[in-house]
């Protein structure tokens, strides 16, 4: 009858199984923590996206204000001159 050479006895197998169970419990905890960190990261990305949109909106508004201010500076003198011309024409043109 051939002799059965066992690699491990029952006690060693039991100890290895217990050690593996402990490792799995540790891995479960690490996976739970990783999922929690990923949720936090995704939440931060969403918040960053919202803040980015707000900043872009503020920049667009500032550009609009700047362009209105530039238009007033560029055309303000012409508009004042035109109004002055009309007033003078009415004042001196009406007396003729």
N, CA, C and O atoms as a printed pandas DataFrame, in Angstrom:
     atom_number atom_name residue_name chain_id  residue_number  x_coord  y_coord  z_coord
0              1         N          UNK        A               1    0.840   -1.142    0.000
1              2        CA          UNK        A               1    0.000    0.000    0.000
2              3         C          UNK        A               1    0.901    1.226    0.000
3              4         O          UNK        A               1    1.845    1.330    0.784
4              5         N          UNK        A               2    0.587    2.140   -0.892
5              6        CA          UNK        A               2    1.451    3.334   -0.957
6              7         C          UNK        A               2    1.258    4.199    0.276
7              8         O          UNK        A               2    0.152    4.347    0.797
8              9         N          UNK        A               3    2.340    4.749    0.713
9             10        CA          UNK        A               3    2.310    5.577    1.905
10            11         C          UNK        A               3    1.870    6.991    1.543
11            12         O          UNK        A               3    2.336    7.564    0.558
12            13         N          UNK        A               4    0.965    7.548    2.351
13            14        CA          UNK        A               4    0.467    8.902    2.089
14            15         C          UNK        A               4    1.328    9.890    2.863
15            16         O          UNK        A               4    1.355    9.905    4.094
16            17         N          UNK        A               5    2.007   10.688    2.115
17            18        CA          UNK        A               5    2.796   11.750    2.747
18            19         C          UNK        A               5    1.961   13.030    2.739
19            20         O          UNK        A               5    1.713   13.611    1.682
20            21         N          UNK        A               6    1.550   13.445    3.874
21            22        CA          UNK        A               6    0.757   14.658    3.965
22            23         C          UNK        A               6    1.709   15.846    4.104
23            24         O          UNK        A               6    2.707   15.788    4.822
24            25         N          UNK        A               7    1.371   16.912    3.401
25            26        CA          UNK        A               7    2.210   18.114    3.456
26            27         C          UNK        A               7    2.046   18.798    4.802
27            28         O          UNK        A               7    3.023   19.230    5.413
28            29         N          UNK        A               8    0.811   18.892    5.259
29            30        CA          UNK        A               8    0.518   19.556    6.520
30            31         C          UNK        A               8   -0.393   18.654    7.338
31            32         O          UNK        A               8   -1.216   17.923    6.788
32            33         N          UNK        A               9   -0.242   18.709    8.622
33            34        CA          UNK        A               9   -1.172   17.951    9.449
34            35         C          UNK        A               9   -2.401   18.832    9.722
35            36         O          UNK        A               9   -2.419   20.009    9.361
36            37         N          UNK        A              10   -3.405   18.263   10.350
37            38        CA          UNK        A              10   -4.659   18.977   10.567
38            39         C          UNK        A              10   -4.470   20.235   11.414
39            40         O          UNK        A              10   -5.118   21.250   11.160
40            41         N          UNK        A              11   -3.617   20.182   12.389
41            42        CA          UNK        A              11   -3.387   21.341   13.247
42            43         C          UNK        A              11   -2.786   22.493   12.443
43            44         O          UNK        A              11   -3.192   23.644   12.597
44            45         N          UNK        A              12   -1.820   22.175   11.589
45            46        CA          UNK        A              12   -1.194   23.218   10.777
46            47         C          UNK        A              12   -2.203   23.827    9.789
47            48         O          UNK        A              12   -2.224   25.040    9.585
48            49         N          UNK        A              13   -3.031   22.976    9.184
49            50        CA          UNK        A              13   -4.053   23.474    8.265
50            51         C          UNK        A              13   -5.033   24.387    9.001
51            52         O          UNK        A              13   -5.405   25.445    8.494
52            53         N          UNK        A              14   -5.448   23.971   10.199
53            54        CA          UNK        A              14   -6.377   24.777   10.984
54            55         C          UNK        A              14   -5.761   26.137   11.317
55            56         O          UNK        A              14   -6.435   27.162   11.208
56            57         N          UNK        A              15   -4.500   26.159   11.718
57            58        CA          UNK        A              15   -3.815   27.408   12.042
58            59         C          UNK        A              15   -3.711   28.310   10.807
59            60         O          UNK        A              15   -3.869   29.525   10.916
60            61         N          UNK        A              16   -3.450   27.729    9.647
61            62        CA          UNK        A              16   -3.367   28.513    8.418
62            63         C          UNK        A              16   -4.733   29.102    8.048
63            64         O          UNK        A              16   -4.814   30.244    7.595
64            65         N          UNK        A              17   -5.782   28.340    8.235
65            66        CA          UNK        A              17   -7.125   28.830    7.935
66            67         C          UNK        A              17   -7.483   29.986    8.867
67            68         O          UNK        A              17   -8.038   30.992    8.424
68            69         N          UNK        A              18   -7.170   29.846   10.142
69            70        CA          UNK        A              18   -7.434   30.922   11.104
70            71         C          UNK        A              18   -6.646   32.167   10.727
71            72         O          UNK        A              18   -7.182   33.274   10.778
72            73         N          UNK        A              19   -5.392   32.004   10.353
73            74        CA          UNK        A              19   -4.561   33.148    9.961
74            75         C          UNK        A              19   -5.143   33.831    8.721
75            76         O          UNK        A              19   -5.155   35.059    8.633
76            77         N          UNK        A              20   -5.623   33.034    7.767
77            78        CA          UNK        A              20   -6.228   33.603    6.556
78            79         C          UNK        A              20   -7.503   34.366    6.899
79            80         O          UNK        A              20   -7.759   35.426    6.327
80            81         N          UNK        A              21   -8.305   33.842    7.823
81            82        CA          UNK        A              21   -9.524   34.537    8.230
82            83         C          UNK        A              21   -9.194   35.897    8.850
83            84         O          UNK        A              21   -9.869   36.891    8.581
84            85         N          UNK        A              22   -8.162   35.929    9.673
85            86        CA          UNK        A              22   -7.758   37.194   10.283
86            87         C          UNK        A              22   -7.296   38.186    9.222
87            88         O          UNK        A              22   -7.599   39.376    9.305
88            89         N          UNK        A              23   -6.567   37.697    8.231
89            90        CA          UNK        A              23   -6.123   38.568    7.139
90            91         C          UNK        A              23   -7.322   39.100    6.355
91            92         O          UNK        A              23   -7.336   40.269    5.970
92            93         N          UNK        A              24   -8.325   38.258    6.117
93            94        CA          UNK        A              24   -9.520   38.697    5.388
94            95         C          UNK        A              24  -10.274   39.762    6.184
95            96         O          UNK        A              24  -10.795   40.718    5.610
96            97         N          UNK        A              25  -10.330   39.594    7.508
97            98        CA          UNK        A              25  -10.997   40.608    8.330
98            99         C          UNK        A              25  -10.255   41.942    8.206
99           100         O          UNK        A              25  -10.879   42.998    8.095
100          101         N          UNK        A              26   -8.937   41.886    8.224
101          102        CA          UNK        A              26   -8.137   43.109    8.051
102          103         C          UNK        A              26   -8.360   43.722    6.684
103          104         O          UNK        A              26   -8.480   44.940    6.554
104          105         N          UNK        A              27   -8.416   42.874    5.659
105          106        CA          UNK        A              27   -8.651   43.383    4.307
106          107         C          UNK        A              27  -10.033   44.018    4.187
107          108         O          UNK        A              27  -10.186   45.039    3.517
108          109         N          UNK        A              28  -11.033   43.430    4.822
109          110        CA          UNK        A              28  -12.382   44.003    4.788
110          111         C          UNK        A              28  -12.390   45.398    5.396
111          112         O          UNK        A              28  -13.011   46.320    4.866
112          113         N          UNK        A              29  -11.701   45.535    6.503
113          114        CA          UNK        A              29  -11.617   46.855    7.143
114          115         C          UNK        A              29  -10.928   47.871    6.230
115          116         O          UNK        A              29  -11.382   49.009    6.105
116          117         N          UNK        A              30   -9.842   47.459    5.600
117          118        CA          UNK        A              30   -9.133   48.352    4.684
118          119         C          UNK        A              30   -9.995   48.701    3.478
119          120         O          UNK        A              30   -9.979   49.840    3.011
120          121         N          UNK        A              31  -10.743   47.735    2.974
121          122        CA          UNK        A              31  -11.620   48.010    1.834
122          123         C          UNK        A              31  -12.729   48.983    2.231
123          124         O          UNK        A              31  -13.084   49.868    1.452
124          125         N          UNK        A              32  -13.273   48.826    3.424
125          126        CA          UNK        A              32  -14.315   49.731    3.923
126          127         C          UNK        A              32  -13.757   51.150    4.005
127          128         O          UNK        A              32  -14.405   52.111    3.590
128          129         N          UNK        A              33  -12.548   51.264    4.546
129          130        CA          UNK        A              33  -11.904   52.572    4.658
130          131         C          UNK        A              33  -11.630   53.167    3.273
131          132         O          UNK        A              33  -11.813   54.366    3.065
132          133         N          UNK        A              34  -11.196   52.338    2.337
133          134        CA          UNK        A              34  -10.937   52.804    0.975
134          135         C          UNK        A              34  -12.212   53.306    0.321
135          136         O          UNK        A              34  -12.201   54.347   -0.337
136          137         N          UNK        A              35  -13.316   52.579    0.492
137          138        CA          UNK        A              35  -14.597   53.036   -0.063
138          139         C          UNK        A              35  -15.006   54.366    0.537
139          140         O          UNK        A              35  -15.500   55.241   -0.175
140          141         N          UNK        A              36  -14.807   54.533    1.842
141          142        CA          UNK        A              36  -15.166   55.772    2.505
142          143         C          UNK        A              36  -14.325   56.929    1.950
143          144         O          UNK        A              36  -14.848   58.010    1.680
144          145         N          UNK        A              37  -13.026   56.694    1.784
145          146        CA          UNK        A              37  -12.151   57.726    1.234
146          147         C          UNK        A              37  -12.525   58.069   -0.204
147          148         O          UNK        A              37  -12.448   59.231   -0.604
148          149         N          UNK        A              38  -12.925   57.075   -0.976
149          150        CA          UNK        A              38  -13.339   57.332   -2.352
150          151         C          UNK        A              38  -14.604   58.181   -2.385
151          152         O          UNK        A              38  -14.728   59.075   -3.222
152          153         N          UNK        A              39  -15.546   57.909   -1.483
153          154        CA          UNK        A              39  -16.767   58.720   -1.418
154          155         C          UNK        A              39  -16.427   60.158   -1.058
155          156         O          UNK        A              39  -16.971   61.094   -1.644
156          157         N          UNK        A              40  -15.528   60.333   -0.094
157          158        CA          UNK        A              40  -15.118   61.679    0.290
158          159         C          UNK        A              40  -14.438   62.380   -0.888
159          160         O          UNK        A              40  -14.680   63.561   -1.136
160          161         N          UNK        A              41  -13.591   61.652   -1.606
161          162        CA          UNK        A              41  -12.888   62.219   -2.754
162          163         C          UNK        A              41  -13.881   62.638   -3.827
163          164         O          UNK        A              41  -13.762   63.723   -4.396
164          165         N          UNK        A              42  -14.856   61.786   -4.107
165          166        CA          UNK        A              42  -15.858   62.126   -5.112
166          167         C          UNK        A              42  -16.668   63.344   -4.674
167          168         O          UNK        A              42  -17.002   64.195   -5.499
168          169         N          UNK        A              43  -16.983   63.433   -3.397
169          170        CA          UNK        A              43  -17.694   64.604   -2.888
170          171         C          UNK        A              43  -16.870   65.868   -3.053
171          172         O          UNK        A              43  -17.402   66.919   -3.410
172          173         N          UNK        A              44  -15.575   65.770   -2.796
173          174        CA          UNK        A              44  -14.699   66.928   -2.966
174          175         C          UNK        A              44  -14.626   67.334   -4.434
175          176         O          UNK        A              44  -14.597   68.524   -4.746
176          177         N          UNK        A              45  -14.596   66.363   -5.327
177          178        CA          UNK        A              45  -14.564   66.685   -6.762
178          179         C          UNK        A              45  -15.823   67.423   -7.171
179          180         O          UNK        A              45  -15.762   68.376   -7.948
180          181         N          UNK        A              46  -16.970   66.989   -6.653
181          182        CA          UNK        A              46  -18.225   67.680   -6.964
182          183         C          UNK        A              46  -18.189   69.117   -6.448
183          184         O          UNK        A              46  -18.592   70.046   -7.147
184          185         N          UNK        A              47  -17.699   69.290   -5.209
185          186        CA          UNK        A              47  -17.613   70.632   -4.645
186          187         C          UNK        A              47  -16.662   71.505   -5.456
187          188         O          UNK        A              47  -16.940   72.683   -5.682
188          189         N          UNK        A              48  -15.550   70.938   -5.892
189          190        CA          UNK        A              48  -14.602   71.692   -6.708
190          191         C          UNK        A              48  -15.259   72.104   -8.020
191          192         O          UNK        A              48  -15.043   73.217   -8.499
192          193         N          UNK        A              49  -16.054   71.222   -8.598
193          194        CA          UNK        A              49  -16.758   71.554   -9.834
194          195         C          UNK        A              49  -17.717   72.708   -9.627
195          196         O          UNK        A              49  -17.810   73.597  -10.473
196          197         N          UNK        A              50  -18.433   72.707   -8.510
197          198        CA          UNK        A              50  -19.371   73.795   -8.208
198          199         C          UNK        A              50  -18.615   75.105   -8.016
199          200         O          UNK        A              50  -19.020   76.142   -8.543
200          201         N          UNK        A              51  -17.524   75.059   -7.265
201          202        CA          UNK        A              51  -16.728   76.262   -7.026
202          203         C          UNK        A              51  -16.150   76.773   -8.345
203          204         O          UNK        A              51  -16.109   77.982   -8.576
204          205         N          UNK        A              52  -15.707   75.870   -9.201
205          206        CA          UNK        A              52  -15.154   76.270  -10.499
206          207         C          UNK        A              52  -16.215   76.992  -11.325
207          208         O          UNK        A              52  -15.923   78.019  -11.937
208          209         N          UNK        A              53  -17.434   76.474  -11.350
209          210        CA          UNK        A              53  -18.514   77.123  -12.084
210          211         C          UNK        A              53  -18.794   78.522  -11.526
211          212         O          UNK        A              53  -19.001   79.467  -12.288
212          213         N          UNK        A              54  -18.799   78.650  -10.194
213          214        CA          UNK        A              54  -19.039   79.954   -9.582
214          215         C          UNK        A              54  -17.928   80.944   -9.943
215          216         O          UNK        A              54  -18.203   82.104  -10.249
216          217         N          UNK        A              55  -16.694   80.492   -9.908
217          218        CA          UNK        A              55  -15.569   81.365  -10.244
218          219         C          UNK        A              55  -15.667   81.804  -11.708
219          220         O          UNK        A              55  -15.441   82.973  -12.020
220          221         N          UNK        A              56  -16.000   80.876  -12.600
221          222        CA          UNK        A              56  -16.154   81.232  -14.006
222          223         C          UNK        A              56  -17.273   82.252  -14.192
223          224         O          UNK        A              56  -17.131   83.194  -14.972
224          225         N          UNK        A              57  -18.383   82.070  -13.479
225          226        CA          UNK        A              57  -19.496   83.023  -13.554
226          227         C          UNK        A              57  -19.046   84.400  -13.089
227          228         O          UNK        A              57  -19.369   85.408  -13.717
228          229         N          UNK        A              58  -18.296   84.444  -11.981
229          230        CA          UNK        A              58  -17.798   85.720  -11.471
230          231         C          UNK        A              58  -16.850   86.371  -12.476
231          232         O          UNK        A              58  -16.884   87.589  -12.654
232          233         N          UNK        A              59  -16.007   85.575  -13.135
233          234        CA          UNK        A              59  -15.099   86.118  -14.141
234          235         C          UNK        A              59  -15.871   86.686  -15.323
235          236         O          UNK        A              59  -15.519   87.748  -15.835
236          237         N          UNK        A              60  -16.925   85.990  -15.765
237          238        CA          UNK        A              60  -17.735   86.491  -16.877
238          239         C          UNK        A              60  -18.407   87.812  -16.495
239          240         O          UNK        A              60  -18.451   88.747  -17.295
240          241         N          UNK        A              61  -18.927   87.881  -15.273
241          242        CA          UNK        A              61  -19.565   89.115  -14.818
242          243         C          UNK        A              61  -18.557   90.256  -14.779
243          244         O          UNK        A              61  -18.869   91.375  -15.185
244          245         N          UNK        A              62  -17.349   89.978  -14.292
245          246        CA          UNK        A              62  -16.313   91.003  -14.226
246          247         C          UNK        A              62  -15.921   91.459  -15.626
247          248         O          UNK        A              62  -15.710   92.651  -15.853
248          249         N          UNK        A              63  -15.822   90.523  -16.563
249          250        CA          UNK        A              63  -15.511   90.894  -17.945
250          251         C          UNK        A              63  -16.611   91.766  -18.522
251          252         O          UNK        A              63  -16.325   92.719  -19.247
252          253         N          UNK        A              64  -17.864   91.459  -18.212
253          254        CA          UNK        A              64  -18.984   92.276  -18.678
254          255         C          UNK        A              64  -18.908   93.683  -18.114
255          256         O          UNK        A              64  -19.114   94.654  -18.843
256          257         N          UNK        A              65  -18.613   93.808  -16.811
257          258        CA          UNK        A              65  -18.481   95.127  -16.192
258          259         C          UNK        A              65  -17.339   95.911  -16.835
259          260         O          UNK        A              65  -17.459   97.106  -17.104
260          261         N          UNK        A              66  -16.234   95.215  -17.073
261          262        CA          UNK        A              66  -15.090   95.886  -17.687
262          263         C          UNK        A              66  -15.429   96.375  -19.095
263          264         O          UNK        A              66  -15.039   97.476  -19.483
264          265         N          UNK        A              67  -16.154   95.556  -19.858
265          266        CA          UNK        A              67  -16.484   95.970  -21.229
266          267         C          UNK        A              67  -17.474   97.133  -21.221
267          268         O          UNK        A              67  -17.382   98.011  -22.078
268          269         N          UNK        A              68  -18.417   97.165  -20.278
269          270        CA          UNK        A              68  -19.345   98.293  -20.165
270          271         C          UNK        A              68  -18.574   99.547  -19.763
271          272         O          UNK        A              68  -18.796  100.620  -20.323
272          273         N          UNK        A              69  -17.688   99.416  -18.814
273          274        CA          UNK        A              69  -16.861  100.565  -18.395
274          275         C          UNK        A              69  -16.013  101.085  -19.540
275          276         O          UNK        A              69  -15.887  102.296  -19.718
276          277         N          UNK        A              70  -15.432  100.185  -20.316
277          278        CA          UNK        A              70  -14.621  100.607  -21.464
278          279         C          UNK        A              70  -15.489  101.297  -22.506
279          280         O          UNK        A              70  -15.068  102.290  -23.099
280          281         N          UNK        A              71  -16.682  100.793  -22.734
281          282        CA          UNK        A              71  -17.582  101.426  -23.704
282          283         C          UNK        A              71  -17.968  102.826  -23.234
283          284         O          UNK        A              71  -18.025  103.752  -24.042
284          285         N          UNK        A              72  -18.230  102.988  -21.955
285          286        CA          UNK        A              72  -18.576  104.313  -21.429
286          287         C          UNK        A              72  -17.393  105.262  -21.585
287          288         O          UNK        A              72  -17.566  106.415  -21.980
288          289         N          UNK        A              73  -16.197  104.780  -21.278
289          290        CA          UNK        A              73  -15.004  105.623  -21.442
290          291         C          UNK        A              73  -14.779  105.993  -22.906
291          292         O          UNK        A              73  -14.434  107.133  -23.216
292          293         N          UNK        A              74  -14.973  105.034  -23.798
293          294        CA          UNK        A              74  -14.712  105.274  -25.216
294          295         C          UNK        A              74  -15.782  106.154  -25.855
295          296         O          UNK        A              74  -15.466  107.027  -26.664
296          297         N          UNK        A              75  -17.037  105.933  -25.501
297          298        CA          UNK        A              75  -18.132  106.645  -26.160
298          299         C          UNK        A              75  -18.695  107.795  -25.332
299          300         O          UNK        A              75  -19.483  108.589  -25.846
300          301         N          UNK        A              76  -18.315  107.899  -24.083
301          302        CA          UNK        A              76  -18.847  108.941  -23.209
302          303         C          UNK        A              76  -18.575  110.342  -23.722
303          304         O          UNK        A              76  -19.461  111.196  -23.687
304          305         N          UNK        A              77  -17.398  110.583  -24.185
305          306        CA          UNK        A              77  -17.035  111.900  -24.722
306          307         C          UNK        A              77  -17.864  112.257  -25.941
307          308         O          UNK        A              77  -18.324  113.390  -26.076
308          309         N          UNK        A              78  -18.054  111.291  -26.829
309          310        CA          UNK        A              78  -18.861  111.542  -28.041
310          311         C          UNK        A              78  -20.316  111.833  -27.677
311          312         O          UNK        A              78  -20.942  112.724  -28.251
312          313         N          UNK        A              79  -20.843  111.077  -26.724
313          314        CA          UNK        A              79  -22.238  111.291  -26.324
314          315         C          UNK        A              79  -22.392  112.667  -25.677
315          316         O          UNK        A              79  -23.359  113.377  -25.955
316          317         N          UNK        A              80  -21.451  113.047  -24.819
317          318        CA          UNK        A              80  -21.500  114.373  -24.190
318          319         C          UNK        A              80  -21.403  115.473  -25.246
319          320         O          UNK        A              80  -22.134  116.461  -25.180
320          321         N          UNK        A              81  -20.517  115.310  -26.209
321          322        CA          UNK        A              81  -20.379  116.315  -27.271
322          323         C          UNK        A              81  -21.663  116.421  -28.080
323          324         O          UNK        A              81  -22.076  117.527  -28.431
324          325         N          UNK        A              82  -22.303  115.298  -28.383
325          326        CA          UNK        A              82  -23.545  115.314  -29.156
326          327         C          UNK        A              82  -24.667  116.017  -28.379
327          328         O          UNK        A              82  -25.411  116.814  -28.951
328          329         N          UNK        A              83  -24.787  115.726  -27.094
329          330        CA          UNK        A              83  -25.809  116.364  -26.263
330          331         C          UNK        A              83  -25.538  117.871  -26.185
331          332         O          UNK        A              83  -26.456  118.684  -26.291
332          333         N          UNK        A              84  -24.274  118.224  -26.000
333          334        CA          UNK        A              84  -23.920  119.644  -25.950
334          335         C          UNK        A              84  -24.253  120.338  -27.265
335          336         O          UNK        A              84  -24.767  121.456  -27.256
336          337         N          UNK        A              85  -23.974  119.705  -28.376
337          338        CA          UNK        A              85  -24.286  120.266  -29.686
338          339         C          UNK        A              85  -25.783  120.472  -29.843
339          340         O          UNK        A              85  -26.219  121.512  -30.337
340          341         N          UNK        A              86  -26.571  119.492  -29.428
341          342        CA          UNK        A              86  -28.036  119.616  -29.534
342          343         C          UNK        A              86  -28.538  120.767  -28.667
343          344         O          UNK        A              86  -29.377  121.554  -29.105
344          345         N          UNK        A              87  -28.026  120.868  -27.433
345          346        CA          UNK        A              87  -28.434  121.952  -26.537
346          347         C          UNK        A              87  -28.064  123.304  -27.141
347          348         O          UNK        A              87  -28.869  124.234  -27.115
348          349         N          UNK        A              88  -26.871  123.418  -27.675
349          350        CA          UNK        A              88  -26.438  124.679  -28.276
350          351         C          UNK        A              88  -27.261  125.018  -29.513
351          352         O          UNK        A              88  -27.611  126.178  -29.729
352          353         N          UNK        A              89  -27.569  124.018  -30.319
353          354        CA          UNK        A              89  -28.402  124.260  -31.509
354          355         C          UNK        A              89  -29.790  124.733  -31.107
355          356         O          UNK        A              89  -30.346  125.634  -31.735
356          357         N          UNK        A              90  -30.348  124.135  -30.070
357          358        CA          UNK        A              90  -31.673  124.552  -29.607
358          359         C          UNK        A              90  -31.612  125.973  -29.046
359          360         O          UNK        A              90  -32.486  126.798  -29.309
360          361         N          UNK        A              91  -30.552  126.243  -28.260
361          362        CA          UNK        A              91  -30.433  127.543  -27.600
362          363         C          UNK        A              91  -30.191  128.666  -28.600
363          364         O          UNK        A              91  -30.848  129.706  -28.557
364          365         N          UNK        A              92  -29.239  128.440  -29.499
365          366        CA          UNK        A              92  -28.894  129.498  -30.448
366          367         C          UNK        A              92  -29.654  129.387  -31.762
367          368         O          UNK        A              92  -29.799  130.386  -32.467
368          369         N          UNK        A              93  -30.141  128.208  -32.108
369          370        CA          UNK        A              93  -30.904  128.033  -33.335
370          371         C          UNK        A              93  -32.327  128.532  -33.201
371          372         O          UNK        A              93  -32.917  128.951  -34.197
372          373         N          UNK        A              94  -32.887  128.503  -32.036
373          374        CA          UNK        A              94  -34.254  128.935  -31.783
374          375         C          UNK        A              94  -34.386  130.442  -31.810
375          376         O          UNK        A              94  -35.487  130.939  -32.046
376          377         N          UNK        A              95  -33.346  131.180  -31.587
377          378        CA          UNK        A              95  -33.403  132.618  -31.537
378          379         C          UNK        A              95  -33.345  133.245  -32.911
379          380         O          UNK        A              95  -33.528  134.459  -33.004
380          381         N          UNK        A              96  -33.115  132.547  -33.938
381          382        CA          UNK        A              96  -32.976  133.122  -35.269
382          383         C          UNK        A              96  -34.245  133.410  -35.918
383          384         O          UNK        A              96  -34.264  133.899  -37.047
